[in-house]
Coordinates of C-alpha atoms and ligand atoms in Angstrom, one line a residue:
M2 CA 25.9 -6.3 -22.9
K3 CA 22.6 -4.4 -23.4
T4 CA 22.8 -0.8 -22.1
F5 CA 20.0 1.1 -20.5
Y6 CA 20.3 4.9 -19.9
I7 CA 17.6 6.5 -17.7
T8 CA 17.3 10.1 -16.5
T9 CA 15.0 12.0 -14.3
A10 CA 14.1 15.7 -14.7
I11 CA 16.7 18.0 -13.1
D12 CA 15.1 19.8 -10.2
Y13 CA 14.9 23.6 -9.6
V14 CA 16.8 24.5 -6.5
N15 CA 14.8 27.6 -5.5
A16 CA 13.4 25.6 -2.6
A17 CA 13.9 22.3 -0.8
P18 CA 12.7 19.0 -2.4
H19 CA 9.1 18.0 -2.0
I20 CA 7.3 14.7 -2.2
G21 CA 6.8 15.1 -6.0
H22 CA 10.5 15.1 -6.4
A23 CA 10.9 12.1 -4.2
Y24 CA 8.2 10.3 -6.2
E25 CA 10.0 10.8 -9.5
K26 CA 13.3 9.6 -8.1
I27 CA 11.8 6.5 -6.6
I28 CA 10.2 5.5 -9.9
A29 CA 13.3 6.1 -11.9
D30 CA 15.4 4.2 -9.3
T31 CA 13.0 1.2 -9.4
I32 CA 13.2 1.1 -13.2
A33 CA 17.0 1.4 -13.1
R34 CA 17.3 -1.4 -10.5
W35 CA 14.9 -3.6 -12.4
H36 CA 17.1 -3.4 -15.5
R37 CA 20.3 -4.1 -13.5
L38 CA 18.5 -7.1 -12.1
N39 CA 17.9 -8.2 -15.7
G40 CA 21.7 -8.1 -16.2
E41 CA 21.8 -4.9 -18.2
D42 CA 24.5 -2.2 -18.1
V43 CA 22.5 0.7 -16.6
F44 CA 23.4 4.3 -16.4
F45 CA 21.1 6.4 -14.2
L46 CA 21.3 10.2 -14.1
T47 CA 19.7 12.8 -11.9
G48 CA 20.7 16.3 -10.9
T49 CA 19.7 19.9 -10.4
D50 CA 18.6 22.7 -12.7
E51 CA 20.6 25.7 -11.5
N52 CA 20.6 28.5 -14.1
A53 CA 17.0 29.4 -13.8
Q54 CA 15.8 32.9 -13.0
K55 CA 13.7 31.7 -10.2
N56 CA 16.7 30.3 -8.4
E57 CA 18.4 33.7 -8.6
Q58 CA 15.2 35.4 -7.4
A59 CA 14.9 33.0 -4.4
A60 CA 18.5 33.7 -3.5
R61 CA 17.9 37.4 -3.7
E62 CA 14.9 37.1 -1.4
K63 CA 17.0 35.2 1.1
G64 CA 19.8 37.7 0.7
V65 CA 22.3 35.0 -0.2
E66 CA 24.8 35.0 -3.1
T67 CA 23.2 33.0 -5.9
K68 CA 25.9 30.4 -6.4
R69 CA 26.1 29.7 -2.7
F70 CA 22.4 29.5 -2.5
V71 CA 22.1 27.0 -5.4
D72 CA 24.9 24.9 -4.0
V73 CA 23.3 24.6 -0.6
N74 CA 20.0 23.7 -2.1
S75 CA 21.4 21.3 -4.6
K76 CA 23.0 19.4 -1.7
K77 CA 19.5 18.9 -0.3
F78 CA 18.5 17.1 -3.4
E79 CA 21.7 15.0 -3.3
E80 CA 20.9 14.2 0.3
L81 CA 17.3 13.2 -0.6
C82 CA 18.7 10.8 -3.1
K83 CA 20.9 9.1 -0.5
K84 CA 18.0 9.1 2.0
L85 CA 15.7 7.4 -0.6
N86 CA 18.4 4.9 -1.5
I87 CA 18.5 6.1 -5.1
S88 CA 21.2 4.3 -7.1
N89 CA 22.0 7.1 -9.5
N90 CA 25.4 6.8 -11.2
D91 CA 25.9 10.5 -11.5
F92 CA 24.5 13.8 -10.3
I93 CA 24.7 16.7 -12.7
K94 CA 24.6 20.3 -11.6
T95 CA 24.0 22.7 -14.5
T96 CA 26.4 25.3 -13.1
E97 CA 29.2 22.8 -13.5
K98 CA 31.8 23.5 -16.2
R99 CA 31.3 20.2 -17.9
H100 CA 27.7 21.2 -18.6
V101 CA 28.3 24.9 -19.5
I102 CA 30.8 23.9 -22.2
V103 CA 28.4 21.5 -23.8
A104 CA 25.3 23.8 -23.6
Q105 CA 27.4 26.5 -25.4
N106 CA 28.7 24.0 -27.9
I107 CA 25.3 22.8 -28.9
F108 CA 23.9 26.4 -29.0
K109 CA 26.7 27.2 -31.4
K110 CA 26.2 24.1 -33.5
V111 CA 22.5 24.9 -33.9
Y112 CA 23.4 28.6 -34.7
E113 CA 25.9 27.5 -37.3
K114 CA 23.3 25.4 -38.9
S115 CA 21.3 28.6 -39.3
D116 CA 18.6 27.3 -37.0
I117 CA 19.1 30.1 -34.5
Y118 CA 18.5 33.7 -35.6
K119 CA 18.2 37.1 -33.8
G120 CA 14.8 38.7 -33.4
F121 CA 12.6 40.4 -30.9
Y122 CA 10.5 38.8 -28.3
E123 CA 7.3 40.3 -26.9
G124 CA 5.0 38.3 -24.8
Y125 CA 4.4 36.7 -21.4
Y126 CA 6.9 34.8 -19.3
C127 CA 6.1 32.8 -16.3
E128 CA 9.0 32.7 -13.9
G129 CA 7.4 29.7 -12.1
C130 CA 7.5 27.6 -15.3
E131 CA 10.5 29.5 -16.7
A132 CA 8.5 29.5 -19.9
F133 CA 7.2 31.8 -22.5
L134 CA 3.4 31.5 -22.5
T135 CA 0.8 32.3 -25.1
E136 CA -2.4 34.2 -24.2
K137 CA -4.3 31.0 -24.8
E138 CA -2.5 29.2 -22.0
L139 CA -3.5 31.8 -19.4
V140 CA -6.5 31.2 -17.2
D141 CA -8.0 34.5 -15.8
G142 CA -4.7 36.2 -16.8
K143 CA -2.7 33.8 -14.7
C144 CA -0.4 30.8 -15.4
P145 CA -2.6 27.8 -14.4
E146 CA 0.4 25.8 -13.2
H147 CA 1.6 28.4 -10.7
N148 CA -1.6 30.5 -10.3
K149 CA 0.5 33.6 -10.8
E150 CA 0.4 36.4 -13.3
P151 CA 3.2 36.2 -15.8
I152 CA 5.5 39.1 -16.6
W153 CA 5.4 40.9 -19.9
L154 CA 8.7 40.7 -21.7
K155 CA 9.9 42.9 -24.5
E156 CA 13.5 42.2 -25.5
E157 CA 16.0 41.3 -28.1
S158 CA 16.2 37.6 -28.3
Y159 CA 17.7 34.7 -30.2
F160 CA 15.1 32.3 -31.7
F161 CA 15.4 28.6 -32.5
K162 CA 13.7 27.5 -35.7
L163 CA 11.5 24.9 -34.1
S164 CA 8.9 25.3 -36.8
K165 CA 11.3 23.8 -39.3
Y166 CA 11.1 20.5 -37.5
Q167 CA 7.3 20.4 -37.1
D168 CA 6.7 17.5 -39.5
K169 CA 9.5 15.4 -38.2
I170 CA 8.4 16.0 -34.6
L171 CA 4.8 15.1 -35.4
E172 CA 5.9 11.9 -37.1
L173 CA 8.0 11.1 -34.0
L174 CA 5.1 11.8 -31.7
K175 CA 2.8 9.5 -33.7
S176 CA 5.3 6.7 -33.6
K177 CA 3.8 4.2 -31.1
D178 CA 5.7 4.5 -27.9
F179 CA 7.9 7.6 -28.1
V180 CA 5.7 9.2 -25.3
I181 CA 4.4 6.8 -22.6
P182 CA 1.6 6.5 -21.5
E183 CA -0.7 6.8 -24.5
S184 CA -2.9 9.4 -22.9
K185 CA 0.1 11.7 -22.5
R186 CA 1.2 11.1 -26.1
N187 CA -2.3 12.0 -27.3
E188 CA -2.1 15.4 -25.5
M189 CA 1.1 16.3 -27.3
V190 CA -0.2 15.1 -30.7
S191 CA -3.4 17.1 -30.5
R192 CA -1.7 20.2 -29.1
L193 CA 0.8 20.1 -32.0
E194 CA -1.9 19.4 -34.6
N195 CA -4.1 22.3 -33.2
E196 CA -1.5 24.9 -32.6
G197 CA 1.4 24.0 -34.9
L198 CA 4.9 24.9 -34.0
K199 CA 6.3 28.4 -33.8
D200 CA 10.0 29.3 -33.4
I201 CA 10.9 29.7 -29.8
S202 CA 13.0 32.2 -27.9
V203 CA 16.2 30.6 -26.7
S204 CA 17.9 33.5 -25.0
R205 CA 17.2 36.2 -22.4
N206 CA 18.7 39.7 -22.5
K207 CA 20.2 41.6 -19.6
L208 CA 20.2 38.8 -17.1
K209 CA 23.1 38.3 -14.7
W210 CA 22.5 34.7 -13.8
G211 CA 22.8 31.9 -16.4
I212 CA 25.0 30.6 -19.2
D213 CA 26.4 33.1 -21.7
V214 CA 25.2 32.8 -25.3
P215 CA 28.5 31.9 -26.9
I216 CA 28.1 34.3 -29.8
N217 CA 26.8 37.3 -27.8
K218 CA 27.8 37.8 -24.1
N219 CA 24.9 40.2 -23.5
H220 CA 22.5 37.3 -23.7
K221 CA 22.1 34.3 -21.5
I222 CA 20.9 30.9 -22.9
Y223 CA 17.2 30.4 -22.1
V224 CA 17.2 28.0 -19.1
W225 CA 15.1 25.3 -20.8
F226 CA 17.5 25.1 -23.8
D227 CA 20.4 24.7 -21.3
A228 CA 18.6 22.4 -18.9
L229 CA 17.6 19.7 -21.5
I230 CA 21.2 19.5 -22.6
N231 CA 22.1 18.0 -19.2
Y232 CA 21.1 14.6 -20.6
V233 CA 24.1 14.7 -22.9
S234 CA 26.5 16.9 -21.1
A235 CA 26.6 14.5 -18.1
I236 CA 27.7 11.6 -20.3
G237 CA 30.4 13.6 -22.1
Y238 CA 28.9 14.8 -25.4
P239 CA 30.3 14.7 -28.1
N240 CA 33.4 12.4 -27.7
G241 CA 33.2 10.9 -24.2
N242 CA 33.0 7.1 -23.9
K243 CA 29.8 7.2 -21.9
F244 CA 28.1 9.3 -24.6
K245 CA 29.2 6.8 -27.2
K246 CA 28.1 3.9 -25.1
Y247 CA 24.7 5.1 -23.7
W248 CA 23.3 7.7 -26.1
P249 CA 20.4 7.8 -27.1
A250 CA 18.8 7.6 -23.7
D251 CA 16.3 4.8 -23.2
V252 CA 14.1 6.8 -20.8
H253 CA 13.6 10.4 -19.8
L254 CA 11.3 10.1 -16.8
I255 CA 9.4 13.4 -16.2
G256 CA 6.3 14.8 -14.7
K257 CA 3.3 15.8 -16.9
G258 CA 3.9 19.5 -16.5
I259 CA 7.1 19.4 -18.6
N260 CA 6.0 16.9 -21.3
W261 CA 6.0 19.5 -24.1
F262 CA 9.6 20.5 -23.4
H263 CA 10.7 16.8 -23.6
S264 CA 8.5 15.5 -26.3
V265 CA 8.5 18.4 -28.7
I266 CA 11.3 20.9 -28.0
W267 CA 14.1 18.4 -27.0
P268 CA 13.7 16.4 -30.2
G269 CA 13.7 19.7 -32.1
I270 CA 17.1 20.5 -30.6
L271 CA 18.4 17.0 -31.2
F272 CA 17.3 17.0 -34.9
S273 CA 18.9 20.3 -35.4
A274 CA 22.2 19.3 -33.7
G275 CA 22.2 16.1 -35.8
M276 CA 22.0 13.9 -32.8
K277 CA 20.0 10.7 -32.2
I278 CA 16.6 11.1 -30.6
S279 CA 15.9 9.7 -27.1
K280 CA 13.9 6.5 -27.2
H281 CA 11.1 7.1 -24.7
I282 CA 9.7 10.1 -22.8
V283 CA 7.9 8.4 -19.8
V284 CA 5.5 10.7 -18.1
H285 CA 4.2 10.4 -14.6
G286 CA 1.3 12.3 -13.0
Y287 CA 1.3 14.8 -10.2
L288 CA 0.9 14.2 -6.5
T289 CA -1.4 16.2 -4.3
V290 CA -1.1 16.2 -0.5
N291 CA -4.4 15.5 1.3
G292 CA -6.1 16.5 -2.0
Q293 CA -4.3 19.8 -2.3
K294 CA -1.9 20.9 -5.0
I295 CA 1.7 21.0 -3.7
G296 CA 2.8 24.6 -3.4
K297 CA 4.6 26.9 -1.1
S298 CA 1.6 29.2 -0.7
L299 CA -0.5 26.2 0.4
D300 CA 2.0 25.3 3.0
N301 CA 1.7 21.6 2.3
V302 CA 5.2 20.9 0.9
I303 CA 5.6 17.7 2.8
D304 CA 9.3 17.1 3.5
P305 CA 10.1 13.6 2.1
I306 CA 13.2 13.3 4.5
N307 CA 10.9 13.6 7.5
L308 CA 8.6 11.0 6.0
V309 CA 11.5 8.6 5.6
N310 CA 12.6 9.3 9.2
K311 CA 9.2 8.7 10.5
Y312 CA 8.1 5.7 8.4
G313 CA 11.2 4.2 6.8
V314 CA 12.5 4.4 3.3
D315 CA 11.1 1.2 1.8
E316 CA 7.7 2.0 3.3
L317 CA 7.6 5.3 1.5
R318 CA 9.0 3.7 -1.8
Y319 CA 6.4 0.9 -1.6
F320 CA 3.5 3.2 -0.9
L321 CA 4.2 5.8 -3.6
I322 CA 4.5 3.1 -6.3
R323 CA 1.7 0.9 -5.2
E324 CA -0.8 3.7 -4.5
I325 CA -0.6 5.7 -7.7
P326 CA -1.4 4.0 -11.0
F327 CA 1.6 5.1 -13.2
G328 CA 0.8 8.0 -15.4
E329 CA -2.1 9.2 -13.3
D330 CA -2.3 11.8 -10.6
G331 CA -2.5 10.6 -7.1
D332 CA -2.8 11.7 -3.6
F333 CA -0.5 11.4 -0.7
S334 CA -1.8 11.1 2.8
E335 CA -0.2 9.7 6.0
D336 CA -3.4 7.7 6.7
A337 CA -3.2 5.9 3.4
L338 CA 0.5 5.3 3.9
K339 CA -0.1 3.8 7.4
N340 CA -2.8 1.5 6.0
R341 CA -0.5 0.1 3.4
I342 CA 2.3 -0.3 5.9
N343 CA 0.2 -2.2 8.3
N344 CA -1.8 -4.4 5.9
E345 CA 0.5 -5.1 2.9
L346 CA 4.0 -4.7 4.4
A347 CA 3.7 -5.8 8.1
N348 CA 0.8 -8.3 7.6
D349 CA 1.2 -9.8 4.1
L350 CA 5.0 -9.7 3.6
G351 CA 6.4 -9.2 7.1
N352 CA 4.3 -12.0 8.7
L353 CA 5.0 -14.4 5.9
V354 CA 8.7 -14.0 6.3
S355 CA 8.5 -14.1 10.0
R356 CA 6.4 -17.2 10.4
S357 CA 8.3 -19.1 7.6
L358 CA 11.6 -18.3 9.2
T359 CA 10.5 -19.3 12.7
L360 CA 9.6 -22.8 11.3
A361 CA 12.7 -23.0 9.1
E362 CA 15.0 -22.1 11.9
K363 CA 13.6 -24.8 14.2
F364 CA 13.7 -27.5 11.5
K365 CA 17.0 -29.4 11.7
G366 CA 17.0 -31.4 8.5
E367 CA 17.4 -30.3 4.9
T368 CA 14.5 -28.7 3.2
Q369 CA 13.6 -30.5 0.0
G370 CA 10.6 -31.6 -1.9
K371 CA 8.6 -30.8 -5.0
D372 CA 7.7 -27.4 -6.3
E373 CA 4.0 -26.6 -5.4
L374 CA 4.0 -22.9 -5.8
S375 CA 5.9 -21.7 -8.9
K376 CA 2.8 -21.9 -11.1
K377 CA 1.3 -19.2 -8.9
L378 CA 4.0 -16.8 -10.0
N379 CA 3.3 -15.0 -13.3
L380 CA 6.8 -13.7 -14.0
K381 CA 6.0 -13.1 -17.7
L382 CA 3.2 -10.7 -16.7
I383 CA 5.4 -8.9 -14.2
N384 CA 8.0 -8.4 -16.8
E385 CA 5.4 -7.1 -19.3
Y386 CA 4.1 -4.6 -16.7
M387 CA 7.7 -3.4 -16.0
D388 CA 8.3 -3.0 -19.8
K389 CA 5.2 -0.9 -20.0
F390 CA 6.2 1.2 -16.9
E391 CA 3.1 0.0 -15.1
L392 CA 5.0 -0.3 -11.9
H393 CA 1.9 -0.4 -9.7
N394 CA 0.6 -3.4 -11.6
A395 CA 3.9 -5.2 -11.4
L396 CA 3.9 -4.7 -7.6
S397 CA 0.3 -5.8 -7.2
E398 CA 1.1 -8.9 -9.3
I399 CA 4.1 -9.6 -7.0
W400 CA 1.7 -9.2 -4.0
K401 CA -0.7 -11.8 -5.5
F402 CA 2.2 -14.2 -5.3
V403 CA 3.0 -13.1 -1.7
N404 CA -0.6 -13.8 -0.7
D405 CA -0.8 -17.1 -2.6
V406 CA 2.2 -18.2 -0.5
N407 CA 0.4 -16.9 2.6
K408 CA -2.6 -19.0 1.6
Y409 CA -0.4 -22.0 1.1
V410 CA 0.9 -21.7 4.7
N411 CA -2.6 -21.5 6.0
D412 CA -3.7 -24.5 4.0
K413 CA -0.7 -26.7 4.9
Q414 CA -0.5 -25.7 8.5
P415 CA 3.2 -26.6 8.7
W416 CA 3.2 -26.2 12.5
N417 CA 1.2 -29.4 12.6
L418 CA 3.6 -31.2 10.3
E419 CA 6.9 -33.0 10.7
G420 CA 9.5 -35.0 8.8
K421 CA 9.2 -35.2 5.0
E422 CA 6.0 -33.3 4.8
L423 CA 7.3 -30.4 6.8
S424 CA 10.5 -30.4 4.8
N425 CA 8.5 -30.2 1.6
V426 CA 6.4 -27.2 2.8
L427 CA 9.5 -25.4 4.0
Y428 CA 11.3 -26.1 0.7
N429 CA 8.4 -24.3 -1.0
L430 CA 8.3 -21.5 1.5
L431 CA 12.0 -20.7 1.4
E432 CA 12.2 -20.9 -2.4
S433 CA 9.2 -18.5 -2.6
L434 CA 10.8 -16.1 -0.2
R435 CA 14.1 -16.2 -2.1
I436 CA 12.2 -15.3 -5.3
I437 CA 10.0 -12.7 -3.6
S438 CA 13.2 -11.1 -2.3
I439 CA 14.6 -10.8 -5.8
L440 CA 11.4 -9.4 -7.2
V441 CA 10.9 -6.8 -4.5
S442 CA 14.5 -5.7 -4.6
P443 CA 14.1 -2.9 -7.1
F444 CA 11.1 -1.5 -5.2
M445 CA 12.5 -2.1 -1.6
P446 CA 16.2 -2.7 -1.8
E447 CA 16.7 -2.7 2.0
T448 CA 13.9 -5.1 2.6
S449 CA 15.3 -7.5 0.1
E450 CA 18.7 -7.3 1.8
K451 CA 17.1 -8.1 5.1
I452 CA 15.3 -11.1 3.7
N453 CA 18.5 -12.4 2.1
K454 CA 20.5 -11.9 5.3
Q455 CA 18.0 -14.0 7.3
L456 CA 18.0 -16.7 4.6
G457 CA 21.8 -16.6 4.5
I458 CA 21.9 -16.1 0.7
K459 CA 23.5 -13.7 -1.7
E460 CA 21.3 -11.3 -3.8
G461 CA 19.9 -12.9 -6.9
K462 CA 19.1 -11.7 -10.4
L463 CA 15.9 -12.0 -12.4
K464 CA 17.1 -15.1 -14.1
N465 CA 17.3 -16.8 -10.6
C466 CA 13.5 -16.4 -10.2
K467 CA 12.8 -20.1 -10.5
F468 CA 12.5 -22.9 -8.1
S469 CA 15.8 -24.7 -7.6
K470 CA 18.1 -26.1 -5.0
T471 CA 19.4 -23.4 -2.7
K472 CA 21.6 -23.7 0.3
Y473 CA 20.2 -21.6 3.2
K474 CA 21.7 -20.6 6.5
I475 CA 18.6 -19.4 8.4
K476 CA 19.1 -16.8 11.0
K477 CA 15.9 -15.1 12.0
T478 CA 16.5 -11.6 13.3
E479 CA 14.4 -8.4 13.2
H480 CA 10.9 -7.9 11.9
L481 CA 10.9 -6.5 8.4
F482 CA 8.3 -3.8 9.2
E483 CA 6.9 -2.2 12.3
K484 CA 3.1 -1.8 12.5
I485 CA 2.0 1.8 13.0
K486 CA -0.7 2.6 15.6
Ligands
ME8_529 O1 10.4 21.2 -13.9 N1 4.0 15.6 -8.3 O2 11.9 21.3 -12.2 P1 10.9 21.0 -10.9 C1 4.9 14.9 -9.0 N2 13.8 22.1 -13.7 N3 5.9 15.4 -9.7 C2 6.1 16.7 -9.7 C3 5.3 17.5 -9.0 C4 4.2 17.0 -8.2 N4 3.3 17.7 -7.5 N5 5.7 18.8 -9.1 C5 6.8 18.7 -10.0 C6 11.5 21.4 -13.5 N6 7.0 17.5 -10.3 C7 12.7 21.6 -14.4 C8 13.0 20.3 -15.2 S1 14.4 18.9 -16.9 C9 15.5 19.2 -18.1 C10 14.1 20.4 -16.2 C11 8.0 16.9 -11.2 O3 11.8 21.1 -9.7 C12 8.2 17.8 -12.5 O4 7.2 17.5 -13.4 O5 9.8 22.0 -11.0 C13 9.6 17.4 -12.9 O6 9.5 16.2 -13.6 C14 10.3 17.2 -11.6 O7 9.3 17.0 -10.6 C15 11.2 18.4 -11.2 O8 10.3 19.6 -11.1

C-alpha cells in the first residue's frame, strides 16, 4: 500500500495557540484525510517544540517551573487538535525521552562525521525566532519578524558545517518541486545564491533548559537542531518499524517564516547524517486578523477554540481553506467568516441537502434513472489541485459542482414532478449528494458524516465518486449549518 507521511511544524509553547496554528493544522489534516480517502496508508504527525529558550523565559515570567509550564501549554495544543477534529496519528513533545535520545544520537553522528566542531559565536540572537541573525536581516536594529531588538551573544559554541553541503542543497532546491509553491522556492534559491552558506552554531552555552550536547554537558543543543529532528524521532529513528515504513516524509507543512530552516538547514542535517531527504517542503502564508499581524503586543491573538465554540468546527475549517489561496497571506475576520457560512455553507450546500432530502423522504418508490449530472463533476481537476496543494481551488471546484446540482434542482422543479420523472431527478440528486459528501469529507469531516447519516449510507472513498446504484435509507434530521445573523 502506498504510504504518505505528513507533518506540521511543532509549536512553541510559550503561549496558547492562535489562529495561525489552527490554520496549519487544518490544512495538514485536510491533506492527510484526502490521502486516506485515496486508500493510502497515512501517518500524520504534529506536536510541540518545548526546549526553546522562550518557553523557559515565559515560564519564568509566570513564576512557574518550566517543565510544568510547557506541559500545561502543550496540552492546550493537544486540545486544539481535538477541537479542530485533527486526525493526527501521533503528537510529539520534544521533552519526551524518545525525542531527546534521538536528538543526541543524531548530534553525535554528525559530530563523529567531523561535521560539528567547536568554535566561538559572536553575533545577534532573536529569542522570538530562536535564531541567530545577521546584521543584514535586521530592520532598524530589530528582528522584522518579532519587531524586537535581538540580544548580542558572545560564547563558546559548536558549529555545524552547513557550508560543506551548499552545492547539494542548492541542487536540491533547484529540483522542481522540493519546495512548494514555486514563489517560496525562488525565495530560498535566491537567498542561497546571494548569501551562500555559512556554518551555523548548533549549541548554546550556560543554559539550564534544553537537551544536553552529548559530548559536552556544559552546552545545550541549539533548539532548531533539536526541533527539526522531531520528524524522525517520532517515528522511531533509526530502527523503528514506522521509520522504516514512512521515512522519508512526503510533506513537511510549515509557515513561510520557517522556510529556510526546513528547506536549507534540515536537508543539511539529513545529508550529514546519511539519511534520505524529505520529499516536499510545503509552505503556507501568514494570517493576519482584521489586517493586523498576530502578536501578543497587538492583543489580537484570536483564540481558535472560542471561534469553534461560536461558529462550529467545520465552519472554521471551510472558511480558512476557502478564503486564503494556498501559499499566500490572508486575513481572518469574523465578518468574512459569517458571509461564507451564510452563503456557501447554509445556502449552497445546506439548502441543497435539505430540499433534496425533503423530497426524497416523501418519495415512496425506488430512485432510479439515468445519470444527468456526473459530467458536471471534474474529479480529475480536483485531484490535480489537491496534488498541487491548491486546496482553495479544489474546494471551489467542488462548490462548482454543488451549485450545478442546485441549478439542476431549480431547472427540473422536482416538486412539480411525480412517478418516473421524479424518481429520475431524485436518483441524480442523491447520487450527487453522496459524491459531494465524499469530496467534502477531508475538509469538513463532521458535515460529511451528517450527510451520510441522513442518506443512511456508510462513508465512501474517492474511488466511489461515480454515479452508481446505491441503497439509501433517508432520514432527514437537522440542518447542516445554522445561518448567522
Ligand atoms: O516556528 N499565520 O513555532 P511557532 C499562519 N517551533 N501561520 C503561522 C503564523 C501566522 N500568523 N504564525 C506562525 C515555530 N505560524 C517552531 C517550529 S518546526 C521543527 C519548529 C506558523 O509556534 C509557523 O510558521 O512559532 C509555523 O509553521 C507554525 O505556525 C508554528 O509556529
